[in-house]
Amino acid sequence: MMTKQVRYEALVKALHGDLYRYAYWLTHEKQVAEDLVQETFLRAWRALDSLKDEKAAKSWLITILRRENARRFERKRFDMSEYEEATITDTLSVTTEQELENHWLRDKIAKLPPEYSEPLVLQVLGGFSGEDIAGILDLNKNTVMTRLFRARNQLKEVLESEPVKRGVYNG
Amino acid sequence: MDDLQFRRAIYADPNNLNADTIAALEQDASKKQFANDIALLDERIKQALQIPVPDYLCNKLILRQTLASHQVQKRKKRFHLALAASVAIVGGLMLNFMQFSSAYTNLGDYALAHVYYEEGSIANNANNQVSLTLLNKKMSAFDGNFSKSLGKLLVADYCRFDGMRSLHLVYQGITSPVNVFIVPKNEQLTFTSAFNDKQYYGNALGFNDSNIIVVGDKNESIGQWKKNISETVAWSI
């Protein structure tokens, strides 16, 4: 029989990455994302017995994390335009052409309105279906699909308007 | 399926197309091209979203939980220890209280209880008699002395009743034995000079260091006994 500790560790190992990324795209700050993930897993530990279906674990954790994030705003209201200067950038790892492009696109995704980026992150990163996302975000499915459409549409438009050369090329 | 509907479907979820969309895409090369473009875009989005996760995060999460639940256990342990200690202290105090405190609050209650406790063990017409010499020898423990005999003394013994050492004298009475107690002064017992219940009357005489209590049944003249005792007893310093 699996003990609570073993279940918890399995849960952490399997899902901490997804959860961290989700928290990051929600908050745009590494430290805040890390704190959120820690809070989420601590709450998850306390309520672990209520998790009956291991398959639902991911959306369960994401729901806890969103609630924690909302609580963070109750405590202290952050100015949402603060991340304008791309605190999200990870300049150290910008090495290859691919990384450079990722870096640029990350900036664009971060600038999407949160109501568009959130379903996109859930769909692309979390692998959730439209119904799942509607459940997690407490929206109806059509709204979710419309937002996903707009999110991709906007990204495509910025990509098409992007300069042919990005970044600094020397020589 | 019109073009707008098609675009919306592709944009909304490029990786899970329904049968209608796939059919439309197969018929039109430009639609297929569009679907490919968006799939490519999605791949780039996916790459971009895969921000690096800190290596230490997984271990940190497990460590934090382990520490947190350890703290809870420690707190529980401490609480249980405190509870056990409190119970032990209360238990000890109660035992102490019950053992070393008198069950009676005044001399009268004490004497009556003593009489009832030994009632019937000595018959009024018993044959044995204790001499005045022997009585005075026993009285020396209380620094007291009787100048003459008060009557036929049946029994003279030290007894420890309810934790108090006393000299218990039993004299032959008219219908039942008369009990005389010589007890040391005790702060816990209040002095009551006269007391009675349904069966017995009692009188107490207070001296410097000791009290003398006389208890007899209702046929007995306790006043006379009291008078005799106070006339015959003498205390050495």
Coordinates of N, CA and C in Angstrom, one line a residue, chain B residues 22-202:
Chain B
I22 N -10.9 18.4 -40.9 CA -9.9 17.6 -41.6 C -10.4 17.4 -43.1
A23 N -11.7 17.2 -43.3 CA -12.2 17.0 -44.6 C -12.0 18.3 -45.4
A24 N -12.3 19.4 -44.8 CA -12.2 20.7 -45.5 C -10.7 20.9 -45.9
L25 N -9.8 20.5 -45.0 CA -8.4 20.8 -45.2 C -7.8 19.9 -46.3
E26 N -8.4 18.7 -46.5 CA -7.9 17.8 -47.5 C -8.3 18.3 -48.9
Q27 N -9.4 19.0 -48.9 CA -9.9 19.4 -50.3 C -9.3 20.7 -50.8
D28 N -8.6 21.4 -49.9 CA -8.1 22.7 -50.3 C -6.6 22.9 -49.9
A29 N -5.8 23.1 -50.9 CA -4.3 23.1 -50.6 C -4.0 24.3 -49.8
S30 N -4.7 25.5 -50.0 CA -4.3 26.7 -49.3 C -4.7 26.5 -47.8
K31 N -5.9 25.8 -47.6 CA -6.3 25.6 -46.2 C -5.3 24.7 -45.5
K32 N -4.8 23.7 -46.3 CA -3.8 22.8 -45.7 C -2.5 23.5 -45.3
Q33 N -2.2 24.5 -46.2 CA -1.0 25.3 -46.0 C -1.2 26.1 -44.7
F34 N -2.4 26.7 -44.6 CA -2.7 27.5 -43.4 C -2.6 26.7 -42.1
A35 N -3.2 25.5 -42.2 CA -3.2 24.5 -41.0 C -1.7 24.2 -40.6
N36 N -0.9 24.0 -41.6 CA 0.5 23.7 -41.4 C 1.2 24.9 -40.7
D37 N 0.9 26.1 -41.2 CA 1.5 27.3 -40.6 C 1.1 27.4 -39.1
I38 N -0.1 27.2 -38.9 CA -0.6 27.3 -37.5 C 0.0 26.2 -36.6
A39 N 0.1 25.0 -37.1 CA 0.8 23.9 -36.4 C 2.2 24.3 -36.1
L40 N 2.9 24.9 -37.0 CA 4.2 25.4 -36.8 C 4.3 26.4 -35.7
L41 N 3.4 27.4 -35.9 CA 3.3 28.4 -34.8 C 3.1 27.8 -33.5
D42 N 2.2 26.8 -33.4 CA 1.9 26.2 -32.1 C 3.2 25.5 -31.6
E43 N 3.9 24.9 -32.5 CA 5.2 24.3 -32.0 C 6.1 25.3 -31.4
R44 N 6.2 26.4 -32.1 CA 7.1 27.5 -31.6 C 6.6 28.0 -30.2
I45 N 5.3 28.2 -30.1 CA 4.7 28.6 -28.9 C 5.0 27.6 -27.7
K46 N 4.9 26.4 -28.1 CA 5.2 25.3 -27.1 C 6.6 25.4 -26.6
Q47 N 7.5 25.6 -27.6 CA 8.9 25.7 -27.3 C 9.2 26.9 -26.3
A48 N 8.5 28.0 -26.7 CA 8.7 29.2 -25.9 C 8.1 29.1 -24.5
L49 N 7.0 28.3 -24.4 CA 6.4 28.2 -23.1 C 7.3 27.3 -22.1
Q50 N 8.1 26.5 -22.7 CA 8.9 25.5 -21.9 C 10.0 26.2 -21.2
I51 N 9.7 27.1 -20.3 CA 10.8 27.8 -19.6 C 11.5 26.8 -18.7
P52 N 12.8 27.0 -18.4 CA 13.5 26.0 -17.6 C 12.9 26.0 -16.2
V53 N 12.8 24.8 -15.6 CA 12.4 24.6 -14.2 C 13.6 24.5 -13.4
P54 N 13.7 25.2 -12.3 CA 14.9 25.1 -11.4 C 15.1 23.6 -11.0
D55 N 16.4 23.2 -11.1 CA 16.7 21.8 -10.7 C 16.3 21.4 -9.3
Y56 N 16.5 22.4 -8.4 CA 16.4 22.1 -7.0 C 14.9 22.1 -6.5
L57 N 14.0 22.6 -7.4 CA 12.6 22.8 -7.0 C 12.0 21.5 -6.4
C58 N 12.2 20.4 -7.2 CA 11.6 19.1 -6.8 C 12.0 18.7 -5.4
N59 N 13.3 18.8 -5.1 CA 13.8 18.4 -3.8 C 13.4 19.4 -2.7
K60 N 13.4 20.6 -3.1 CA 12.9 21.7 -2.2 C 11.5 21.4 -1.7
L61 N 10.7 21.0 -2.7 CA 9.3 20.8 -2.3 C 9.1 19.6 -1.4
I62 N 9.9 18.6 -1.6 CA 9.8 17.4 -0.8 C 10.4 17.7 0.6
L63 N 11.5 18.5 0.6 CA 12.1 18.8 1.9 C 11.1 19.7 2.7
R64 N 10.5 20.6 2.1 CA 9.7 21.5 2.9 C 8.5 20.8 3.5
Q65 N 7.9 19.9 2.7 CA 6.8 19.1 3.3 C 7.3 18.2 4.4
T66 N 8.5 17.6 4.3 CA 9.0 16.7 5.3 C 9.2 17.5 6.6
L67 N 9.8 18.7 6.4 CA 10.0 19.6 7.6 C 8.7 20.0 8.3
A68 N 7.8 20.4 7.4 CA 6.5 20.8 7.9 C 5.8 19.7 8.7
S69 N 5.8 18.5 8.2 CA 5.1 17.4 8.9 C 5.8 17.0 10.1
H70 N 7.2 17.2 10.1 CA 8.0 16.9 11.3 C 7.6 17.9 12.4
Q71 N 7.5 19.1 12.0 CA 7.2 20.2 13.0 C 5.8 19.8 13.7
V72 N 4.9 19.4 12.9 CA 3.5 19.1 13.4 C 3.6 17.9 14.4
Q73 N 4.4 16.9 14.0 CA 4.6 15.8 14.9 C 5.2 16.2 16.2
K74 N 6.3 17.0 16.1 CA 7.0 17.5 17.3 C 6.0 18.2 18.2
R75 N 5.2 19.1 17.6 CA 4.3 19.9 18.4 C 3.3 18.9 19.1
K76 N 2.8 17.9 18.3 CA 1.9 16.9 18.9 C 2.5 16.2 20.1
K77 N 3.8 15.8 19.9 CA 4.5 15.1 20.9 C 4.6 15.9 22.2
R78 N 5.0 17.2 22.0 CA 5.2 18.1 23.1 C 3.9 18.3 23.9
F79 N 2.8 18.4 23.1 CA 1.5 18.5 23.7 C 1.1 17.3 24.6
H80 N 1.4 16.1 24.0 CA 1.1 14.9 24.8 C 1.9 14.8 26.1
L81 N 3.2 15.2 26.0 CA 4.0 15.2 27.1 C 3.5 16.1 28.2
A82 N 3.1 17.3 27.8 CA 2.6 18.3 28.7 C 1.3 17.8 29.3
L83 N 0.5 17.2 28.5 CA -0.8 16.6 29.1 C -0.5 15.6 30.1
A84 N 0.4 14.7 29.8 CA 0.7 13.6 30.8 C 1.3 14.2 32.1
A85 N 2.1 15.2 31.9 CA 2.7 15.8 33.1 C 1.6 16.5 34.0
S86 N 0.7 17.1 33.3 CA -0.4 17.8 34.0 C -1.2 16.8 34.8
V87 N -1.5 15.7 34.1 CA -2.3 14.7 34.8 C -1.6 14.1 36.0
A88 N -0.3 13.9 35.9 CA 0.5 13.4 37.0 C 0.5 14.3 38.1
I89 N 0.7 15.6 37.8 CA 0.7 16.6 38.9 C -0.6 16.7 39.7
V90 N -1.7 16.7 38.9 CA -3.0 16.8 39.5 C -3.2 15.5 40.4
G91 N -2.9 14.4 39.8 CA -3.0 13.1 40.5 C -2.2 13.1 41.8
G92 N -1.0 13.6 41.8 CA -0.1 13.7 42.9 C -0.7 14.6 44.0
L93 N -1.2 15.8 43.6 CA -1.8 16.7 44.5 C -3.0 16.1 45.2
M94 N -3.8 15.4 44.4 CA -5.0 14.9 45.0 C -4.7 13.8 46.0
L95 N -3.7 13.0 45.7 CA -3.3 11.9 46.6 C -2.8 12.5 47.9
N96 N -2.0 13.5 47.8 CA -1.5 14.3 48.9 C -2.6 14.8 49.8
F97 N -3.5 15.4 49.1 CA -4.6 16.1 49.8 C -5.4 15.0 50.6
M98 N -5.7 13.9 49.9 CA -6.5 12.9 50.6 C -5.8 12.2 51.7
Q99 N -4.5 12.0 51.6 CA -3.8 11.3 52.6 C -3.5 12.2 53.9
F100 N -3.2 13.4 53.7 CA -2.7 14.2 54.8 C -3.7 15.2 55.3
S101 N -4.9 15.2 54.8 CA -5.8 16.1 55.4 C -6.9 15.3 56.1
S102 N -7.4 15.9 57.2 CA -8.3 15.1 58.0 C -9.7 15.2 57.3
A103 N -10.4 14.1 57.5 CA -11.7 14.0 56.9 C -12.7 14.7 57.8
Y104 N -12.3 15.1 59.0 CA -13.3 15.8 59.9 C -12.8 17.2 60.2
T105 N -13.8 18.1 60.4 CA -13.4 19.5 60.6 C -13.4 19.9 62.0
N106 N -14.1 19.1 62.9 CA -14.0 19.5 64.3 C -13.8 18.3 65.2
L107 N -13.5 18.6 66.4 CA -13.1 17.6 67.4 C -14.3 16.6 67.6
G108 N -15.5 17.2 67.7 CA -16.7 16.4 67.9 C -16.9 15.3 66.9
D109 N -16.8 15.7 65.6 CA -17.0 14.8 64.5 C -16.0 13.7 64.6
Y110 N -14.7 14.1 64.9 CA -13.6 13.2 65.0 C -13.9 12.2 66.1
A111 N -14.2 12.6 67.2 CA -14.4 11.7 68.4 C -15.6 10.8 68.2
L112 N -16.7 11.3 67.6 CA -17.8 10.4 67.3 C -17.5 9.3 66.4
A113 N -16.7 9.7 65.3 CA -16.3 8.7 64.3 C -15.5 7.7 64.9
H114 N -14.6 8.1 65.8 CA -13.7 7.2 66.5 C -14.5 6.2 67.4
V115 N -15.5 6.7 68.1 CA -16.3 5.9 68.9 C -17.1 4.9 68.1
Y116 N -17.7 5.3 67.0 CA -18.4 4.4 66.2 C -17.5 3.3 65.6
Y117 N -16.3 3.8 65.2 CA -15.4 2.9 64.6 C -15.1 1.7 65.5
E118 N -15.0 1.9 66.8 CA -14.6 0.9 67.7 C -15.7 0.4 68.6
E119 N -16.9 0.9 68.3 CA -18.1 0.5 69.0 C -18.3 -1.0 68.9
G120 N -18.6 -1.6 70.1 CA -18.9 -3.1 70.1 C -17.7 -3.9 70.3
S121 N -16.4 -3.4 70.1 CA -15.3 -4.2 70.3 C -15.0 -4.3 71.8
I122 N -15.5 -3.5 72.6 CA -15.3 -3.6 74.1 C -16.6 -3.6 74.8
A123 N -16.8 -4.7 75.5 CA -18.1 -4.8 76.3 C -18.1 -4.0 77.6
N124 N -19.2 -3.4 78.0 CA -19.2 -2.6 79.2 C -18.9 -3.4 80.4
N125 N -19.2 -4.7 80.4 CA -18.9 -5.5 81.6 C -17.7 -6.4 81.5
A126 N -16.8 -6.0 80.6 CA -15.6 -6.8 80.5 C -14.8 -6.9 81.8
N127 N -14.0 -7.9 81.9 CA -13.4 -8.2 83.2 C -12.1 -7.5 83.4
N128 N -11.4 -7.2 82.3 CA -10.0 -6.7 82.5 C -10.1 -5.2 83.0
Q129 N -9.1 -4.9 83.8 CA -9.0 -3.6 84.3 C -7.6 -3.1 84.2
V130 N -7.5 -1.8 83.8 CA -6.1 -1.2 83.7 C -5.8 -0.4 84.9
S131 N -4.6 -0.6 85.5 CA -4.3 0.1 86.7 C -4.0 1.6 86.5
L132 N -4.1 2.4 87.5 CA -3.8 3.8 87.4 C -2.3 4.0 87.0
T133 N -1.4 3.2 87.5 CA 0.0 3.3 87.2 C 0.3 3.1 85.7
L134 N -0.4 2.1 85.2 CA -0.2 1.8 83.7 C -0.8 3.0 82.9
L135 N -1.9 3.5 83.4 CA -2.6 4.6 82.6 C -1.6 5.8 82.6
N136 N -1.1 6.1 83.8 CA -0.2 7.3 83.9 C 1.1 7.1 83.1
K137 N 1.5 5.8 83.0 CA 2.7 5.6 82.1 C 2.4 5.9 80.7
K138 N 1.2 5.5 80.3 CA 0.8 5.9 78.9 C 0.5 7.4 78.8
M139 N 0.0 8.0 79.8 CA -0.3 9.4 79.7 C 1.0 10.2 79.6
S140 N 2.1 9.6 80.0 CA 3.4 10.4 80.0 C 3.8 10.8 78.6
A141 N 3.3 10.1 77.6 CA 3.5 10.4 76.2 C 2.9 11.8 75.9
F142 N 1.9 12.2 76.6 CA 1.2 13.5 76.4 C 1.6 14.4 77.6
D143 N 2.6 14.0 78.4 CA 3.0 14.9 79.5 C 1.9 15.1 80.5
G144 N 1.0 14.1 80.7 CA -0.1 14.2 81.5 C -0.1 13.2 82.7
N145 N -0.9 13.4 83.7 CA -1.0 12.5 84.8 C -2.3 12.6 85.5
F146 N -2.9 11.4 85.8 CA -4.1 11.4 86.5 C -3.8 11.2 88.0
S147 N -4.4 12.0 88.9 CA -4.1 11.8 90.4 C -4.9 10.7 91.0
K148 N -6.1 10.4 90.5 CA -6.8 9.2 90.9 C -7.6 8.6 89.8
S149 N -8.1 7.4 90.0 CA -8.8 6.7 89.0 C -10.2 7.3 88.8
L150 N -10.7 7.4 87.6 CA -12.0 8.0 87.3 C -13.1 7.0 87.4
G151 N -12.7 5.7 87.3 CA -13.7 4.7 87.4 C -13.0 3.4 86.9
K152 N -13.8 2.4 86.6 CA -13.2 1.1 86.1 C -12.7 1.3 84.7
L153 N -11.4 1.4 84.5 CA -10.8 1.5 83.2 C -10.6 0.2 82.5
L154 N -11.3 0.0 81.4 CA -11.3 -1.3 80.7 C -10.1 -1.4 79.8
V155 N -9.9 -0.3 79.0 CA -8.8 -0.4 78.0 C -8.1 1.0 78.0
A156 N -6.8 0.9 77.9 CA -6.1 2.2 77.7 C -5.0 1.9 76.6
D157 N -5.2 2.5 75.4 CA -4.3 2.1 74.3 C -4.1 3.4 73.4
Y158 N -2.9 3.4 72.9 CA -2.7 4.4 71.9 C -3.4 3.9 70.6
C159 N -4.1 4.8 70.0 CA -4.5 4.4 68.6 C -4.4 5.6 67.7
R160 N -4.2 5.1 66.5 CA -4.0 6.1 65.4 C -5.3 6.1 64.6
F161 N -6.1 7.1 64.8 CA -7.3 7.1 64.0 C -7.3 8.3 63.1
D162 N -7.6 8.1 61.8 CA -7.5 9.1 60.8 C -6.2 9.9 60.9
G163 N -5.1 9.2 61.0 CA -3.8 9.9 60.9 C -3.4 10.6 62.2
M164 N -4.2 10.5 63.3 CA -3.9 11.3 64.5 C -3.6 10.3 65.6
R165 N -2.5 10.5 66.3 CA -2.1 9.6 67.4 C -2.8 10.1 68.6
S166 N -3.5 9.2 69.3 CA -4.3 9.6 70.5 C -4.2 8.5 71.5
L167 N -4.5 8.8 72.7 CA -4.7 7.8 73.8 C -6.2 7.6 74.0
H168 N -6.6 6.4 73.8 CA -8.0 6.0 73.9 C -8.3 5.3 75.2
L169 N -9.0 5.9 76.1 CA -9.4 5.2 77.3 C -10.9 4.8 77.3
V170 N -11.1 3.6 77.7 CA -12.5 3.1 77.8 C -12.8 2.8 79.2
Y171 N -13.8 3.5 79.7 CA -14.2 3.3 81.1 C -15.6 2.6 81.1
Q172 N -15.8 1.9 82.2 CA -17.1 1.3 82.3 C -18.1 2.3 82.7
G173 N -19.2 2.3 81.9 CA -20.3 3.3 82.1 C -21.5 2.7 82.7
I174 N -22.6 3.5 82.7 CA -23.8 2.9 83.3 C -24.5 1.9 82.4
T175 N -24.6 2.2 81.1 CA -25.2 1.3 80.2 C -24.2 0.9 79.1
S176 N -23.3 1.8 78.7 CA -22.3 1.4 77.7 C -21.0 2.1 78.1
P177 N -19.9 1.7 77.5 CA -18.6 2.2 77.9 C -18.6 3.7 77.6
V178 N -17.8 4.4 78.4 CA -17.5 5.8 78.2 C -16.1 5.9 77.6
N179 N -16.0 6.7 76.5 CA -14.7 6.8 75.8 C -14.1 8.1 76.2
V180 N -12.8 8.1 76.5 CA -12.1 9.3 76.8 C -10.9 9.3 75.8
F181 N -10.8 10.4 75.1 CA -9.6 10.5 74.1 C -8.7 11.6 74.6
I182 N -7.5 11.3 74.6 CA -6.5 12.4 74.8 C -5.8 12.6 73.5
V183 N -6.0 13.7 72.9 CA -5.4 14.0 71.6 C -4.6 15.2 71.6
P184 N -3.5 15.2 70.8 CA -2.7 16.5 70.7 C -3.5 17.5 70.0
K185 N -3.2 18.8 70.3 CA -3.9 19.9 69.6 C -3.6 19.8 68.1
N186 N -4.7 20.0 67.4 CA -4.6 19.9 65.9 C -5.3 21.1 65.3
E187 N -4.5 21.8 64.5 CA -5.1 23.1 63.9 C -6.2 22.8 62.9
Q188 N -6.2 21.6 62.3 CA -7.2 21.3 61.3 C -8.5 21.0 61.9
L189 N -8.5 20.6 63.2 CA -9.8 20.3 63.9 C -10.2 21.5 64.8
T190 N -11.4 22.1 64.6 CA -11.8 23.2 65.4 C -12.3 22.6 66.7
F191 N -12.1 23.3 67.8 CA -12.4 22.9 69.1 C -13.9 23.1 69.3
T192 N -14.6 22.0 69.7 CA -16.1 22.1 70.0 C -16.2 21.6 71.4
S193 N -16.6 22.4 72.3 CA -16.7 22.0 73.7 C -17.8 21.0 74.0
A194 N -18.9 21.1 73.3 CA -20.0 20.1 73.5 C -20.6 19.7 72.1
F195 N -20.9 18.4 72.0 CA -21.4 18.0 70.8 C -22.3 16.7 71.1
N196 N -23.1 16.4 70.1 CA -23.9 15.2 70.4 C -24.5 14.7 69.0
D197 N -24.9 13.5 69.0 CA -25.7 13.0 67.9 C -26.9 12.2 68.5
K198 N -27.5 11.3 67.7 CA -28.7 10.6 68.3 C -28.4 9.7 69.4
Q199 N -27.1 9.2 69.5 CA -26.8 8.2 70.5 C -25.9 8.7 71.6
Y200 N -25.0 9.6 71.2 CA -23.9 10.0 72.2 C -23.9 11.4 72.4
Y201 N -23.4 11.7 73.6 CA -23.1 13.1 74.0 C -21.6 13.2 74.2
G202 N -21.1 14.3 73.9 CA -19.7 14.5 74.1 C -19.3 15.8 74.6

